[in-house]
Short mmCIF file of C-alpha atoms in Angstrom, two decimals:
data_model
loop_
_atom_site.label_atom_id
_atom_site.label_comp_id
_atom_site.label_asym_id
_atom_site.label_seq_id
_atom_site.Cartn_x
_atom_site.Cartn_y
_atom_site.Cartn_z
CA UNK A 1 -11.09 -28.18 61.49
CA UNK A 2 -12.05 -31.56 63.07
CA UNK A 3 -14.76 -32.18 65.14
CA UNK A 4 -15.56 -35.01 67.73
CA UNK A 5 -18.40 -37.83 66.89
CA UNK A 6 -20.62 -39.24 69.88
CA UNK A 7 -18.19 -42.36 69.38
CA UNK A 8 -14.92 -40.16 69.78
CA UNK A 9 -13.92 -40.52 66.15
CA UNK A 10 -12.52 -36.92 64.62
CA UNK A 11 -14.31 -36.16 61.42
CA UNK A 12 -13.77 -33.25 59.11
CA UNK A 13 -15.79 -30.04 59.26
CA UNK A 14 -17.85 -29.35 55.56
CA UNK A 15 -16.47 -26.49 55.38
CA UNK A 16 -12.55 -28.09 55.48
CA UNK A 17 -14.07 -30.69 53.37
CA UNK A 18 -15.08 -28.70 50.79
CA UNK A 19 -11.65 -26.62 50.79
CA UNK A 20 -9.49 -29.98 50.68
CA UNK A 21 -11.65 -31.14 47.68
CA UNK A 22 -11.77 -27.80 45.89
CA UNK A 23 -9.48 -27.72 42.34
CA UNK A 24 -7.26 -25.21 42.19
CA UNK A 25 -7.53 -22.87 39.02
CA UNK A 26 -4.14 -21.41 37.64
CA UNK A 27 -5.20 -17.75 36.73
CA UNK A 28 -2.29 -18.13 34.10
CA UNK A 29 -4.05 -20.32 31.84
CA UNK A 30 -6.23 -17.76 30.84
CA UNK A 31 -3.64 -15.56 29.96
CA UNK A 32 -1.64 -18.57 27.89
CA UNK A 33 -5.21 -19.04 25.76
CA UNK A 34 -5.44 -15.16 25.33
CA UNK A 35 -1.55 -14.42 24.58
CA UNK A 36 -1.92 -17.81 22.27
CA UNK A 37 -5.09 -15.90 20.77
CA UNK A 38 -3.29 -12.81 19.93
CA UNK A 39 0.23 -14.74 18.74
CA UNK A 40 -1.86 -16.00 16.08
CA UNK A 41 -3.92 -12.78 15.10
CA UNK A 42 -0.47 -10.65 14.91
CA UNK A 43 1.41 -13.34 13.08
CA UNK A 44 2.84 -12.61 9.52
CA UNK A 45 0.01 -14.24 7.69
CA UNK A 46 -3.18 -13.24 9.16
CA UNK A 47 -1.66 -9.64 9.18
CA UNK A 48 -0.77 -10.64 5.04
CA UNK A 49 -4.21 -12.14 5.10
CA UNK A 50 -5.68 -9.12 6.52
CA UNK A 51 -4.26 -6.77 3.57
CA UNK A 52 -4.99 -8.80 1.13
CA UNK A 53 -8.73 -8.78 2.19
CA UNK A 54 -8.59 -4.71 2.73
CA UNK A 55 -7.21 -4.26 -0.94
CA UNK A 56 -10.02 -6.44 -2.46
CA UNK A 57 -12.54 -4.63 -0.30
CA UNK A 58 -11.16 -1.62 -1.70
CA UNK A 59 -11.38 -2.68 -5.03
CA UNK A 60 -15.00 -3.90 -4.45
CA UNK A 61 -16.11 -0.67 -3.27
CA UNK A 62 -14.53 1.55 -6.31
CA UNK A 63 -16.28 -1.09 -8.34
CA UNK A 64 -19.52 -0.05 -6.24
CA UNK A 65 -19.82 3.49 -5.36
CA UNK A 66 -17.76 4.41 -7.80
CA UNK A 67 -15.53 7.52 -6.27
CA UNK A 68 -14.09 8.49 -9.37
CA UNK A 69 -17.29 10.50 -10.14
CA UNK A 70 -16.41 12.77 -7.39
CA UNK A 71 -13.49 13.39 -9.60
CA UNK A 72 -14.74 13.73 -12.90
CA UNK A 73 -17.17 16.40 -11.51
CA UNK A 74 -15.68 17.99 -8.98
CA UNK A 75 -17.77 17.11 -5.89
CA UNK A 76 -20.32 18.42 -3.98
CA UNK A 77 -21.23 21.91 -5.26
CA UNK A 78 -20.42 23.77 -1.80
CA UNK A 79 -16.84 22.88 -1.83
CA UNK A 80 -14.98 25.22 -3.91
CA UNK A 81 -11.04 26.23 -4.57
CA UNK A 82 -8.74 25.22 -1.83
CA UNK A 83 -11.44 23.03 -0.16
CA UNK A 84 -12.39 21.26 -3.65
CA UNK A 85 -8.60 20.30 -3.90
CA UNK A 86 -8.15 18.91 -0.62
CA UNK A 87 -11.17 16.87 -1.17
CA UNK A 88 -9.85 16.00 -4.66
CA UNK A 89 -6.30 14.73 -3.44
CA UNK A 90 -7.54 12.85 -0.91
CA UNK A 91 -9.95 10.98 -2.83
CA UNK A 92 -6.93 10.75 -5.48
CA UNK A 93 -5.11 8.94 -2.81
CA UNK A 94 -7.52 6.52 -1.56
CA UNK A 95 -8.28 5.37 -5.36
CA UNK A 96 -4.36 5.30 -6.18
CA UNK A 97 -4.49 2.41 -3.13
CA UNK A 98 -8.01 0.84 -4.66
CA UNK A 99 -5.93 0.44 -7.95
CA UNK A 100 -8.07 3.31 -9.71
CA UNK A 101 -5.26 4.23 -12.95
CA UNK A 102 -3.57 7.09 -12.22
CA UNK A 103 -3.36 8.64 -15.56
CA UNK A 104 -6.82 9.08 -15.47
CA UNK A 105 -6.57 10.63 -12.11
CA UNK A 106 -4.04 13.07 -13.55
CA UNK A 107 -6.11 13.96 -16.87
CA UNK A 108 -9.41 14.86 -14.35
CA UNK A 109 -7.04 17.15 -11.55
CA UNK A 110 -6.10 19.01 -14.82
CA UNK A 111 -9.39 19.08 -16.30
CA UNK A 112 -11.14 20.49 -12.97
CA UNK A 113 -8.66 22.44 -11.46
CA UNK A 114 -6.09 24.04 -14.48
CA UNK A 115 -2.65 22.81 -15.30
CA UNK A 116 -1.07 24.42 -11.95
CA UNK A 117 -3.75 24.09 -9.43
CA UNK A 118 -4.27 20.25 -11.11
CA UNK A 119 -0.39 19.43 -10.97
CA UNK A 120 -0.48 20.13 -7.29
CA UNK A 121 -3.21 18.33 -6.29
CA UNK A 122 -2.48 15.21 -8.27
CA UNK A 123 1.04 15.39 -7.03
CA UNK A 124 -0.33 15.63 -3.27
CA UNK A 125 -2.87 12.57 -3.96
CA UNK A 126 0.11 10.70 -5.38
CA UNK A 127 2.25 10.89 -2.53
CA UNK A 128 -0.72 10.50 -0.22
CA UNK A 129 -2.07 7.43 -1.91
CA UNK A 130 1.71 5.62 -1.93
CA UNK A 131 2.46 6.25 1.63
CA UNK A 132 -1.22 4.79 2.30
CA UNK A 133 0.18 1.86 0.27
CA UNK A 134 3.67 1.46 2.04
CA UNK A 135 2.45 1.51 5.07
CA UNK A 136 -0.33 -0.88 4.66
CA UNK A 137 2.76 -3.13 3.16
CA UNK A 138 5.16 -2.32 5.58
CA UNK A 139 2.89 -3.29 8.59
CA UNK A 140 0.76 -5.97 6.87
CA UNK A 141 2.91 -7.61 4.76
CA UNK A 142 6.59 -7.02 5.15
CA UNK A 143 7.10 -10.15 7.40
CA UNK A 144 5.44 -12.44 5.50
CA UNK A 145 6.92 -11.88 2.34
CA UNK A 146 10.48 -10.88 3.17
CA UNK A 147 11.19 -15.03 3.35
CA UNK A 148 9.78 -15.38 0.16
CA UNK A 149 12.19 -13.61 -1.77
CA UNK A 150 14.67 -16.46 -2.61
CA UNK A 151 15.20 -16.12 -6.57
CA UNK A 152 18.30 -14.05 -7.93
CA UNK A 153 16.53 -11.28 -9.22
CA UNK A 154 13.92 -10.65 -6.43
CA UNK A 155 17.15 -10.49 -4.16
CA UNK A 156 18.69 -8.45 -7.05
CA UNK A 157 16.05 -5.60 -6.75
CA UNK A 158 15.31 -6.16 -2.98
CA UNK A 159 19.20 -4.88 -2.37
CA UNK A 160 18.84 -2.47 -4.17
CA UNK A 161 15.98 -1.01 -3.11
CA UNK A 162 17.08 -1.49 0.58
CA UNK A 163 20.77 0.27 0.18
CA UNK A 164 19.82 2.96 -2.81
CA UNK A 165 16.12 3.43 -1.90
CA UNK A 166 15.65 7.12 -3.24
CA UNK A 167 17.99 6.84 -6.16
CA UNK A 168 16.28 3.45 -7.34
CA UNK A 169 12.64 4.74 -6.21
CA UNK A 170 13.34 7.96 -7.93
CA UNK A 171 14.60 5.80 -11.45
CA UNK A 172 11.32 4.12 -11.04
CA UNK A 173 8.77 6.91 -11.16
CA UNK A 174 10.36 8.51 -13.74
CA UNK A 175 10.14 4.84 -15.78
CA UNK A 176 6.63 4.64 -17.28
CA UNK A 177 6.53 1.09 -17.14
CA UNK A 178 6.32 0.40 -13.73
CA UNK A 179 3.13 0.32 -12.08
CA UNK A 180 2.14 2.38 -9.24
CA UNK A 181 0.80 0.09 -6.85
CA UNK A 182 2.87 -2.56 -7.50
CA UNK A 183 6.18 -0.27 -7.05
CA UNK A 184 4.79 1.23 -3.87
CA UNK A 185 4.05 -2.78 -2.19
CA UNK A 186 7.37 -3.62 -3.75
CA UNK A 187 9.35 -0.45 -1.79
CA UNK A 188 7.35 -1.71 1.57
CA UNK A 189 8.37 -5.63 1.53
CA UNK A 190 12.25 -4.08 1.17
CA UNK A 191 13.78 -2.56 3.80
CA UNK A 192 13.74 1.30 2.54
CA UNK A 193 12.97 4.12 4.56
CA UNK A 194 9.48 6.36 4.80
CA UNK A 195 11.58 9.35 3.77
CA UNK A 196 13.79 8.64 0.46
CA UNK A 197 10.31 6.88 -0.55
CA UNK A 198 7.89 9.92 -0.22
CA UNK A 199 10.47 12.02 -1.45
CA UNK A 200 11.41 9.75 -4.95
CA UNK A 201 7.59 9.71 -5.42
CA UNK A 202 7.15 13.25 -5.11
CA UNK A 203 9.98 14.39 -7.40
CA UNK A 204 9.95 11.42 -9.80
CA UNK A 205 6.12 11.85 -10.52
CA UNK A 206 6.68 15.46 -11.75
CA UNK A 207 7.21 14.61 -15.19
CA UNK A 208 4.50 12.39 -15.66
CA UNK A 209 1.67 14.02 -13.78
CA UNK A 210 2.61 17.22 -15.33
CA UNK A 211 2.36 16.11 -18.75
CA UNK A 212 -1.33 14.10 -17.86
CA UNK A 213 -2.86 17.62 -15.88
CA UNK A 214 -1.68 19.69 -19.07
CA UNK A 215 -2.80 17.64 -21.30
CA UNK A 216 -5.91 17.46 -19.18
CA UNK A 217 -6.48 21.32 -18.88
CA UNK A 218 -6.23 21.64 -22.73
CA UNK A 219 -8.42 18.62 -23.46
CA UNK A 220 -10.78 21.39 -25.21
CA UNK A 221 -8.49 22.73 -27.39
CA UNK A 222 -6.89 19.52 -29.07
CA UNK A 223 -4.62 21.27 -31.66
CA UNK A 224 -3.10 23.70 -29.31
CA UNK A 225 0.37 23.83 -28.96
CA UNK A 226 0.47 22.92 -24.95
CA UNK A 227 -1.77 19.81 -25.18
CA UNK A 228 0.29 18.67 -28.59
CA UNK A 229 3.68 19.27 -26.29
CA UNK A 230 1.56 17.19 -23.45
CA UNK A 231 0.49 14.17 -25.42
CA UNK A 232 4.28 14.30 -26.29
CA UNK A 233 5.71 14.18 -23.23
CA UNK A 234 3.17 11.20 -22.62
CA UNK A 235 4.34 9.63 -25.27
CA UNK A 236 7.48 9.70 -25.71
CA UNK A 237 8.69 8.07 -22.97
CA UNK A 238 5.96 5.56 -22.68
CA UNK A 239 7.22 4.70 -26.61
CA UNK A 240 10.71 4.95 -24.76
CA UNK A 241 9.99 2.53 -22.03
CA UNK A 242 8.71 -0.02 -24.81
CA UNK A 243 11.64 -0.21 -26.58
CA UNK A 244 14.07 -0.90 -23.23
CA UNK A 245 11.86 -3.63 -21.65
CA UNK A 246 11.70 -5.29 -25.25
CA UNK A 247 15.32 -5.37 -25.89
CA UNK A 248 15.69 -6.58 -21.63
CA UNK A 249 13.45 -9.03 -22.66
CA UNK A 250 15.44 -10.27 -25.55
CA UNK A 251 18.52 -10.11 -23.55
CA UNK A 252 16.86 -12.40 -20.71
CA UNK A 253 16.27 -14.92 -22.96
CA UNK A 254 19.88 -14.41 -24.74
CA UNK A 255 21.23 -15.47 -21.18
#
């Protein structure tokens, strides 16, 4: 608005002053710096960078509280039958993701709960613990490490864990060479479903977890015929799985 001087020159009210020297202030470049902000928190490697610091804080803390006592005496005193095994298999689970061995998981579930009661709960904590694990990889890590796999055989087993998921996931359980965790993180970078992959781990760690619980329940009785048939079954195939990735290895080099 302009008002009249005493010498009939039109000046500018403050008020229209101040709004003609005022800076307008984009409300969308608060939302570029907070959608910029969030880009780079959800990108493929802070979400890779993210799992790799939950596994090593998981690792830390089995290294510092130790959980695996709650296995090796069957927790708190109050819990008791079906409750005791539901705390068992989860605590199974969440050291099967930690990196905690399995076999000694197995030989405790048959140790505290009996060859039957034991199978099932180590079998529950198995498939627990490796769909904690595939879909930590699946959401954490898939994108990130999905370009990475450029060499012949990576692309060799990515394929075929992406179009034969439960056949190859089942072949790999049943191997005794193949370690858990890394198989689980493995199945997660390919492109293999949640189903065929809980189910191969369920049915191809039968064998193996069977064999560690009975051989657990009879730990007492050394020369009895079921742990002797146990330590077999443990054995066997472990001697088995020896033999084929020494004459692979041979062959590798051959080529």
């Amino acid at each position: 608005m302009l008002d009249a001087n005493r010498s009939g020159t039109a000046t500018a009210s403050p008020r229209a002053a101040a709004t003609q020297l005022a800076v307008p202030v984009s409300p969308l470049r608060g939302r570029g710096f907070t959608s910029a902000c969030t880009r780079v928190l959800l990108s493929p490697y802070a979400r890779l960078s993210l799992l790799l610091a939950l596994l090593a804080g998981a690792a830390g803390c089995v290294l510092l509280f130790e959980p695996q006592r709650l296995l090796t005496h069957g927790g708190p005193e109050q819990l008791g039958g079906a409750a005791a095994a539901v705390v068992f298999a989860a605590v199974y689970g969440l050291c099967t993701v930690a990196f905690v061995p399995r076999p000694l998981l197995n030989l405790a579930a048959g140790a505290l709960f009996g060859s039957q009661l034991g199978l099932a709960t180590a079998l529950a904590g198995t498939v627990l613990g490796a769909g904690v694990a595939f879909g930590l990889g699946r959401v954490l890590g898939q994108e990130a490490l999905r370009p990475l796999l450029r060499g012949r055989w990576l692309k060799a087993a990515d394929g075929q864990l992406s179009r034969h998921g439960f056949r190859s996931m089942l072949a790999v359980r049943l191997f005794p060479g193949v370690p858990f965790s890394a198989a689980n993180y493995c199945a997660a970078v390919s492109r293999m479903g949640w189903l065929p992959f809980l189910l191969a781990t369920g049915l191809g760690s039968i064998p193996n977890t069977a064999a560690y619980a009975v051989a657990g329940a009879r730990a007492s009785a050394p020369t009895s015929p079921a742990f002797l048939i146990a330590m077999a079954c443990i054995a066997v195939p472990a001697l088995a799985g020896t033999v084929v990735a020494w004459r692979r290895r041979h062959q590798l080099r051959g080529r």
